[in-house]
Amino acid sequence: MNGQIKKITAGRAAVKNVIHQRFRSVVLLILFAVTAALLFLSSFLSESMGEGIERARQRLGADVIVVPAAYVTNVDNALFLGKPCTVNFERNWIDRIAAVKGVSKVSSQLFLASLGASCCDNLIQLIAFDPETDFSVGPWLSEKGIGSISDDEIIVGRNIRKKPGESVQFFGRHFTVKAVLDETGIGYDSSAFITYGAAYAIAGDPRYKNQLPFSGNRSISAVFVKTDGSTASEGLKTAVAEQYGAAGIRVFAGDELVSRFADTLRDFRIYGKMLMFLFFVFAGTALFALSAVTVQTRSREFGNMLTAGIRKTQIFRMLFTETALLAGTGSTAGFVSITIFLRLFDTHLKELFAVPYVLPDVYSMTRIVLEMSAAVSVLYLISLTAQFVRINNMEPVSLVHEVNG
Amino acid sequence: MTLEAKNIGRKYIRQNKSFDALNNVNLRISGGEFVCIFGESGSGKTTLLNCLSGISRPESGTVFINDSDIFSLREGRRTKLRNSEIGYVMQNGGLLGNFTVSENIVFPQTINGFSVNEERLYEILSRLGLGDVADSCPEQLSGGEYRRAELARAVYAAPEIIIADEPTGNLDEDNAEIVRNFLDEQYRSGKCVIVATHDSAFVRNRYRFYRMKQGMLTAEG
């Protein structure tokens, strides 16, 4: 006998069983891991999109947006998905829209797709804006105590990995990063904001004449409108469309642009929940069957335990620990692997779903993890119930196949 | 300690025909007695031992330990009796495959909160010639070692009643002799030993012998 014999409790016996019954343990681990991973992924994506859309709604700030009809898709992609574009719109539309009844404030932005930049692998959306009048970035700058920016300064989105004070070059011009915008979940995260003065200087540079088809300093890309409070967004949209619809513009209520994504999210949630429900039923059934079969194949072992004076409650406690070990390890593995997956493929997922997307905050993450744990616990209880029912209904002798001598 | 079966009966159905595995069996054994039950296969010996150990409930009659009806106890209490008062070596039992021999022997006690009694464990292992295989897994044991390990587990808690079903079945003579001598020691130390066997080598002075036939038990001497 080598050394001291360790006292074997139900917990230690459970660990031994888990280690020795490798195939069964691995199958159960995988089942718990996949269930937890899918539950977590589905909830996480749904939450990220929901948060992204809400942030987009808040960040956009405009009640009505007017864009040239030929560039609707480009502006839409630039605003929400960060796909760079260059849009040319006559500046005089600012005054024309401002004159419509019900308009309180107007602002504009100018979109320029960058050429290759020193900072980034991909093209970047440059947006010229007026800090004094802008609804989207202006209020944020005020909140941060940044009154205005000069022509050689730039505000960068979260995805442009630059820090305040660092330098970045666009169209051969050096800009100093003044601030990094808080995560928005929309195209602004991959955009950089400059003054109209800087944008027009770039546009006037003969080297970029072919890339930037602007007409001097009379170009903008979109007009952002606030109502005066007496008119609803939809009403103002109709009024502008009726007055100028034939002039090659498209008018959107701010919510209308965002609600398109809300519809996508709703579909995603419905299909996601249906899929999860089906998988959950499948996993529950598989686990129940697997547990029942496991107890069946281990019936001789349990019969021997009962014969040796080990009570059913102790056997059940051992199985409880075995299943808890597998459920805990499996769901943790599922959670960790999905977290790594989300970290590695964050950008690809944003592109894949083409919906504003923001990582959930700590509160939401905690809620998701708790929901996931609750769902896994339900499966765990299903598994335990299957085992408990079998064990509770058995007579020791029937388990070891009574043989008449 | 007294073990008593009173009018116990149990029927089985085989090939759509009912037959008596136990037919009104009466038996009373006290501490310091060794009872051997002989009989052909299918005569009811195993069913009787299963009822005496409380792992199978008779359809009529009952079993008493010290005048206490064990089948009136809750199942948990009855199981606990096998943890302390009754050591049962089943004919087709088995050790737990994931544990070593030593662990198998102590597990029924340690899971109930008792510490490992190393002195007792060592004494039993050496008495049954299992010292060299104490750390082996059951699958590494020979048939004789396996059977002795089952016996070791049954007696580790020092139960007053030891029940063994064919304890020398399929063993070579050396192994069988070790088992017979060990059970004899238990009897001599005042334990109540009941053995169902075909092994005529159990015929020794002072043992009580019974024969089982078609579910009925008759005394032979």
JSON list of N, CA and C in Angstrom, two decimals, chain A residues 167-217:
[
{"chain": "A", "resi": 167, "resn": "SER", "atom": "N", "xyz": [-0.51, 62.29, -34.17]},
{"chain": "A", "resi": 167, "resn": "SER", "atom": "CA", "xyz": [-0.68, 62.90, -35.49]},
{"chain": "A", "resi": 167, "resn": "SER", "atom": "C", "xyz": [-1.21, 61.87, -36.48]},
{"chain": "A", "resi": 168, "resn": "VAL", "atom": "N", "xyz": [-2.01, 62.33, -37.42]},
{"chain": "A", "resi": 168, "resn": "VAL", "atom": "CA", "xyz": [-2.52, 61.44, -38.45]},
{"chain": "A", "resi": 168, "resn": "VAL", "atom": "C", "xyz": [-2.56, 62.23, -39.76]},
{"chain": "A", "resi": 169, "resn": "GLN", "atom": "N", "xyz": [-2.36, 61.51, -40.86]},
{"chain": "A", "resi": 169, "resn": "GLN", "atom": "CA", "xyz": [-2.25, 62.21, -42.15]},
{"chain": "A", "resi": 169, "resn": "GLN", "atom": "C", "xyz": [-3.35, 61.74, -43.09]},
{"chain": "A", "resi": 170, "resn": "PHE", "atom": "N", "xyz": [-4.10, 62.70, -43.64]},
{"chain": "A", "resi": 170, "resn": "PHE", "atom": "CA", "xyz": [-5.10, 62.40, -44.66]},
{"chain": "A", "resi": 170, "resn": "PHE", "atom": "C", "xyz": [-4.88, 63.36, -45.83]},
{"chain": "A", "resi": 171, "resn": "PHE", "atom": "N", "xyz": [-4.97, 62.82, -47.02]},
{"chain": "A", "resi": 171, "resn": "PHE", "atom": "CA", "xyz": [-4.80, 63.64, -48.24]},
{"chain": "A", "resi": 171, "resn": "PHE", "atom": "C", "xyz": [-3.55, 64.52, -48.14]},
{"chain": "A", "resi": 172, "resn": "GLY", "atom": "N", "xyz": [-2.48, 63.96, -47.60]},
{"chain": "A", "resi": 172, "resn": "GLY", "atom": "CA", "xyz": [-1.23, 64.70, -47.52]},
{"chain": "A", "resi": 172, "resn": "GLY", "atom": "C", "xyz": [-1.19, 65.78, -46.46]},
{"chain": "A", "resi": 173, "resn": "ARG", "atom": "N", "xyz": [-2.27, 65.90, -45.66]},
{"chain": "A", "resi": 173, "resn": "ARG", "atom": "CA", "xyz": [-2.29, 66.92, -44.60]},
{"chain": "A", "resi": 173, "resn": "ARG", "atom": "C", "xyz": [-2.12, 66.25, -43.24]},
{"chain": "A", "resi": 174, "resn": "HIS", "atom": "N", "xyz": [-1.37, 66.89, -42.38]},
{"chain": "A", "resi": 174, "resn": "HIS", "atom": "CA", "xyz": [-1.19, 66.36, -41.02]},
{"chain": "A", "resi": 174, "resn": "HIS", "atom": "C", "xyz": [-2.26, 66.97, -40.11]},
{"chain": "A", "resi": 175, "resn": "PHE", "atom": "N", "xyz": [-2.87, 66.11, -39.34]},
{"chain": "A", "resi": 175, "resn": "PHE", "atom": "CA", "xyz": [-3.86, 66.56, -38.35]},
{"chain": "A", "resi": 175, "resn": "PHE", "atom": "C", "xyz": [-3.41, 66.06, -36.97]},
{"chain": "A", "resi": 176, "resn": "THR", "atom": "N", "xyz": [-3.67, 66.88, -35.97]},
{"chain": "A", "resi": 176, "resn": "THR", "atom": "CA", "xyz": [-3.41, 66.45, -34.60]},
{"chain": "A", "resi": 176, "resn": "THR", "atom": "C", "xyz": [-4.74, 66.00, -34.00]},
{"chain": "A", "resi": 177, "resn": "VAL", "atom": "N", "xyz": [-4.70, 64.81, -33.39]},
{"chain": "A", "resi": 177, "resn": "VAL", "atom": "CA", "xyz": [-5.95, 64.28, -32.81]},
{"chain": "A", "resi": 177, "resn": "VAL", "atom": "C", "xyz": [-6.32, 65.13, -31.59]},
{"chain": "A", "resi": 178, "resn": "LYS", "atom": "N", "xyz": [-7.50, 65.75, -31.65]},
{"chain": "A", "resi": 178, "resn": "LYS", "atom": "CA", "xyz": [-7.95, 66.60, -30.54]},
{"chain": "A", "resi": 178, "resn": "LYS", "atom": "C", "xyz": [-8.67, 65.76, -29.49]},
{"chain": "A", "resi": 179, "resn": "ALA", "atom": "N", "xyz": [-9.44, 64.79, -29.97]},
{"chain": "A", "resi": 179, "resn": "ALA", "atom": "CA", "xyz": [-10.19, 63.93, -29.03]},
{"chain": "A", "resi": 179, "resn": "ALA", "atom": "C", "xyz": [-10.61, 62.65, -29.74]},
{"chain": "A", "resi": 180, "resn": "VAL", "atom": "N", "xyz": [-10.91, 61.64, -28.93]},
{"chain": "A", "resi": 180, "resn": "VAL", "atom": "CA", "xyz": [-11.45, 60.38, -29.48]},
{"chain": "A", "resi": 180, "resn": "VAL", "atom": "C", "xyz": [-12.92, 60.30, -29.08]},
{"chain": "A", "resi": 181, "resn": "LEU", "atom": "N", "xyz": [-13.76, 60.15, -30.06]},
{"chain": "A", "resi": 181, "resn": "LEU", "atom": "CA", "xyz": [-15.21, 60.11, -29.83]},
{"chain": "A", "resi": 181, "resn": "LEU", "atom": "C", "xyz": [-15.60, 58.86, -29.03]},
{"chain": "A", "resi": 182, "resn": "ASP", "atom": "N", "xyz": [-16.54, 59.00, -28.11]},
{"chain": "A", "resi": 182, "resn": "ASP", "atom": "CA", "xyz": [-17.05, 57.81, -27.40]},
{"chain": "A", "resi": 182, "resn": "ASP", "atom": "C", "xyz": [-17.65, 56.85, -28.42]},
{"chain": "A", "resi": 183, "resn": "GLU", "atom": "N", "xyz": [-17.66, 55.56, -28.07]},
{"chain": "A", "resi": 183, "resn": "GLU", "atom": "CA", "xyz": [-18.21, 54.57, -29.00]},
{"chain": "A", "resi": 183, "resn": "GLU", "atom": "C", "xyz": [-19.67, 54.89, -29.32]},
{"chain": "A", "resi": 184, "resn": "THR", "atom": "N", "xyz": [-19.98, 54.86, -30.61]},
{"chain": "A", "resi": 184, "resn": "THR", "atom": "CA", "xyz": [-21.36, 55.18, -31.02]},
{"chain": "A", "resi": 184, "resn": "THR", "atom": "C", "xyz": [-22.09, 53.97, -31.57]},
{"chain": "A", "resi": 185, "resn": "GLY", "atom": "N", "xyz": [-21.35, 53.00, -32.06]},
{"chain": "A", "resi": 185, "resn": "GLY", "atom": "CA", "xyz": [-21.98, 51.82, -32.66]},
{"chain": "A", "resi": 185, "resn": "GLY", "atom": "C", "xyz": [-22.37, 52.06, -34.10]},
{"chain": "A", "resi": 186, "resn": "ILE", "atom": "N", "xyz": [-22.24, 53.26, -34.59]},
{"chain": "A", "resi": 186, "resn": "ILE", "atom": "CA", "xyz": [-22.59, 53.52, -36.00]},
{"chain": "A", "resi": 186, "resn": "ILE", "atom": "C", "xyz": [-21.31, 53.90, -36.75]},
{"chain": "A", "resi": 187, "resn": "GLY", "atom": "N", "xyz": [-21.49, 54.38, -37.98]},
{"chain": "A", "resi": 187, "resn": "GLY", "atom": "CA", "xyz": [-20.34, 54.66, -38.84]},
{"chain": "A", "resi": 187, "resn": "GLY", "atom": "C", "xyz": [-19.37, 55.66, -38.26]},
{"chain": "A", "resi": 188, "resn": "TYR", "atom": "N", "xyz": [-19.82, 56.48, -37.33]},
{"chain": "A", "resi": 188, "resn": "TYR", "atom": "CA", "xyz": [-18.94, 57.49, -36.74]},
{"chain": "A", "resi": 188, "resn": "TYR", "atom": "C", "xyz": [-17.72, 56.86, -36.05]},
{"chain": "A", "resi": 189, "resn": "ASP", "atom": "N", "xyz": [-17.85, 55.60, -35.63]},
{"chain": "A", "resi": 189, "resn": "ASP", "atom": "CA", "xyz": [-16.72, 54.95, -34.96]},
{"chain": "A", "resi": 189, "resn": "ASP", "atom": "C", "xyz": [-15.53, 54.77, -35.91]},
{"chain": "A", "resi": 190, "resn": "SER", "atom": "N", "xyz": [-15.84, 54.69, -37.21]},
{"chain": "A", "resi": 190, "resn": "SER", "atom": "CA", "xyz": [-14.76, 54.51, -38.20]},
{"chain": "A", "resi": 190, "resn": "SER", "atom": "C", "xyz": [-14.54, 55.79, -38.99]},
{"chain": "A", "resi": 191, "resn": "SER", "atom": "N", "xyz": [-15.00, 56.90, -38.46]},
{"chain": "A", "resi": 191, "resn": "SER", "atom": "CA", "xyz": [-14.89, 58.18, -39.17]},
{"chain": "A", "resi": 191, "resn": "SER", "atom": "C", "xyz": [-13.96, 59.13, -38.42]},
{"chain": "A", "resi": 192, "resn": "ALA", "atom": "N", "xyz": [-13.53, 60.16, -39.15]},
{"chain": "A", "resi": 192, "resn": "ALA", "atom": "CA", "xyz": [-12.73, 61.21, -38.53]},
{"chain": "A", "resi": 192, "resn": "ALA", "atom": "C", "xyz": [-13.35, 62.55, -38.89]},
{"chain": "A", "resi": 193, "resn": "PHE", "atom": "N", "xyz": [-13.42, 63.42, -37.93]},
{"chain": "A", "resi": 193, "resn": "PHE", "atom": "CA", "xyz": [-14.15, 64.68, -38.11]},
{"chain": "A", "resi": 193, "resn": "PHE", "atom": "C", "xyz": [-13.18, 65.84, -38.24]},
{"chain": "A", "resi": 194, "resn": "ILE", "atom": "N", "xyz": [-13.36, 66.62, -39.30]},
{"chain": "A", "resi": 194, "resn": "ILE", "atom": "CA", "xyz": [-12.50, 67.79, -39.53]},
{"chain": "A", "resi": 194, "resn": "ILE", "atom": "C", "xyz": [-13.38, 69.01, -39.78]},
{"chain": "A", "resi": 195, "resn": "THR", "atom": "N", "xyz": [-12.76, 70.15, -39.86]},
{"chain": "A", "resi": 195, "resn": "THR", "atom": "CA", "xyz": [-13.54, 71.37, -40.10]},
{"chain": "A", "resi": 195, "resn": "THR", "atom": "C", "xyz": [-13.84, 71.49, -41.60]},
{"chain": "A", "resi": 196, "resn": "TYR", "atom": "N", "xyz": [-14.84, 72.31, -41.89]},
{"chain": "A", "resi": 196, "resn": "TYR", "atom": "CA", "xyz": [-15.13, 72.57, -43.30]},
{"chain": "A", "resi": 196, "resn": "TYR", "atom": "C", "xyz": [-13.92, 73.24, -43.96]},
{"chain": "A", "resi": 197, "resn": "GLY", "atom": "N", "xyz": [-13.21, 74.09, -43.19]},
{"chain": "A", "resi": 197, "resn": "GLY", "atom": "CA", "xyz": [-12.04, 74.77, -43.76]},
{"chain": "A", "resi": 197, "resn": "GLY", "atom": "C", "xyz": [-11.01, 73.77, -44.26]},
{"chain": "A", "resi": 198, "resn": "ALA", "atom": "N", "xyz": [-10.75, 72.73, -43.44]},
{"chain": "A", "resi": 198, "resn": "ALA", "atom": "CA", "xyz": [-9.79, 71.71, -43.83]},
{"chain": "A", "resi": 198, "resn": "ALA", "atom": "C", "xyz": [-10.31, 70.92, -45.02]},
{"chain": "A", "resi": 199, "resn": "ALA", "atom": "N", "xyz": [-11.60, 70.58, -44.98]},
{"chain": "A", "resi": 199, "resn": "ALA", "atom": "CA", "xyz": [-12.18, 69.77, -46.06]},
{"chain": "A", "resi": 199, "resn": "ALA", "atom": "C", "xyz": [-12.12, 70.53, -47.39]},
{"chain": "A", "resi": 200, "resn": "TYR", "atom": "N", "xyz": [-12.42, 71.80, -47.36]},
{"chain": "A", "resi": 200, "resn": "TYR", "atom": "CA", "xyz": [-12.42, 72.57, -48.60]},
{"chain": "A", "resi": 200, "resn": "TYR", "atom": "C", "xyz": [-10.99, 72.76, -49.10]},
{"chain": "A", "resi": 201, "resn": "ALA", "atom": "N", "xyz": [-10.05, 72.86, -48.16]},
{"chain": "A", "resi": 201, "resn": "ALA", "atom": "CA", "xyz": [-8.64, 72.97, -48.58]},
{"chain": "A", "resi": 201, "resn": "ALA", "atom": "C", "xyz": [-8.21, 71.70, -49.31]},
{"chain": "A", "resi": 202, "resn": "ILE", "atom": "N", "xyz": [-8.67, 70.56, -48.79]},
{"chain": "A", "resi": 202, "resn": "ILE", "atom": "CA", "xyz": [-8.35, 69.28, -49.46]},
{"chain": "A", "resi": 202, "resn": "ILE", "atom": "C", "xyz": [-9.02, 69.24, -50.83]},
{"chain": "A", "resi": 203, "resn": "ALA", "atom": "N", "xyz": [-10.29, 69.61, -50.83]},
{"chain": "A", "resi": 203, "resn": "ALA", "atom": "CA", "xyz": [-11.05, 69.55, -52.08]},
{"chain": "A", "resi": 203, "resn": "ALA", "atom": "C", "xyz": [-10.46, 70.47, -53.14]},
{"chain": "A", "resi": 204, "resn": "GLY", "atom": "N", "xyz": [-9.85, 71.56, -52.67]},
{"chain": "A", "resi": 204, "resn": "GLY", "atom": "CA", "xyz": [-9.28, 72.52, -53.61]},
{"chain": "A", "resi": 204, "resn": "GLY", "atom": "C", "xyz": [-7.89, 72.12, -54.09]},
{"chain": "A", "resi": 205, "resn": "ASP", "atom": "N", "xyz": [-7.32, 71.09, -53.49]},
{"chain": "A", "resi": 205, "resn": "ASP", "atom": "CA", "xyz": [-5.97, 70.65, -53.88]},
{"chain": "A", "resi": 205, "resn": "ASP", "atom": "C", "xyz": [-6.07, 69.94, -55.24]},
{"chain": "A", "resi": 206, "resn": "PRO", "atom": "N", "xyz": [-5.37, 70.48, -56.26]},
{"chain": "A", "resi": 206, "resn": "PRO", "atom": "CA", "xyz": [-5.50, 69.89, -57.60]},
{"chain": "A", "resi": 206, "resn": "PRO", "atom": "C", "xyz": [-5.11, 68.41, -57.68]},
{"chain": "A", "resi": 207, "resn": "ARG", "atom": "N", "xyz": [-4.28, 67.95, -56.70]},
{"chain": "A", "resi": 207, "resn": "ARG", "atom": "CA", "xyz": [-3.87, 66.54, -56.73]},
{"chain": "A", "resi": 207, "resn": "ARG", "atom": "C", "xyz": [-5.05, 65.59, -56.54]},
{"chain": "A", "resi": 208, "resn": "TYR", "atom": "N", "xyz": [-6.10, 66.11, -55.88]},
{"chain": "A", "resi": 208, "resn": "TYR", "atom": "CA", "xyz": [-7.22, 65.21, -55.56]},
{"chain": "A", "resi": 208, "resn": "TYR", "atom": "C", "xyz": [-8.48, 65.55, -56.36]},
{"chain": "A", "resi": 209, "resn": "LYS", "atom": "N", "xyz": [-8.26, 66.27, -57.43]},
{"chain": "A", "resi": 209, "resn": "LYS", "atom": "CA", "xyz": [-9.40, 66.72, -58.23]},
{"chain": "A", "resi": 209, "resn": "LYS", "atom": "C", "xyz": [-10.27, 65.55, -58.70]},
{"chain": "A", "resi": 210, "resn": "ASN", "atom": "N", "xyz": [-9.61, 64.45, -59.08]},
{"chain": "A", "resi": 210, "resn": "ASN", "atom": "CA", "xyz": [-10.38, 63.31, -59.60]},
{"chain": "A", "resi": 210, "resn": "ASN", "atom": "C", "xyz": [-11.13, 62.56, -58.50]},
{"chain": "A", "resi": 211, "resn": "GLN", "atom": "N", "xyz": [-10.52, 62.51, -57.31]},
{"chain": "A", "resi": 211, "resn": "GLN", "atom": "CA", "xyz": [-11.16, 61.76, -56.21]},
{"chain": "A", "resi": 211, "resn": "GLN", "atom": "C", "xyz": [-12.28, 62.57, -55.55]},
{"chain": "A", "resi": 212, "resn": "LEU", "atom": "N", "xyz": [-12.15, 63.88, -55.54]},
{"chain": "A", "resi": 212, "resn": "LEU", "atom": "CA", "xyz": [-13.11, 64.72, -54.81]},
{"chain": "A", "resi": 212, "resn": "LEU", "atom": "C", "xyz": [-13.78, 65.70, -55.78]},
{"chain": "A", "resi": 213, "resn": "PRO", "atom": "N", "xyz": [-14.88, 65.29, -56.33]},
{"chain": "A", "resi": 213, "resn": "PRO", "atom": "CA", "xyz": [-15.53, 66.10, -57.37]},
{"chain": "A", "resi": 213, "resn": "PRO", "atom": "C", "xyz": [-16.37, 67.23, -56.77]},
{"chain": "A", "resi": 214, "resn": "PHE", "atom": "N", "xyz": [-15.73, 68.05, -55.97]},
{"chain": "A", "resi": 214, "resn": "PHE", "atom": "CA", "xyz": [-16.50, 69.11, -55.30]},
{"chain": "A", "resi": 214, "resn": "PHE", "atom": "C", "xyz": [-16.36, 70.42, -56.06]},
{"chain": "A", "resi": 215, "resn": "SER", "atom": "N", "xyz": [-17.39, 71.22, -55.90]},
{"chain": "A", "resi": 215, "resn": "SER", "atom": "CA", "xyz": [-17.38, 72.52, -56.58]},
{"chain": "A", "resi": 215, "resn": "SER", "atom": "C", "xyz": [-16.97, 73.58, -55.56]},
{"chain": "A", "resi": 216, "resn": "GLY", "atom": "N", "xyz": [-15.70, 73.70, -55.34]},
{"chain": "A", "resi": 216, "resn": "GLY", "atom": "CA", "xyz": [-15.16, 74.72, -54.43]},
{"chain": "A", "resi": 216, "resn": "GLY", "atom": "C", "xyz": [-15.70, 74.56, -53.04]},
{"chain": "A", "resi": 217, "resn": "ASN", "atom": "N", "xyz": [-16.06, 75.67, -52.42]},
{"chain": "A", "resi": 217, "resn": "ASN", "atom": "CA", "xyz": [-16.56, 75.59, -51.06]},
{"chain": "A", "resi": 217, "resn": "ASN", "atom": "C", "xyz": [-18.08, 75.68, -51.02]}
]
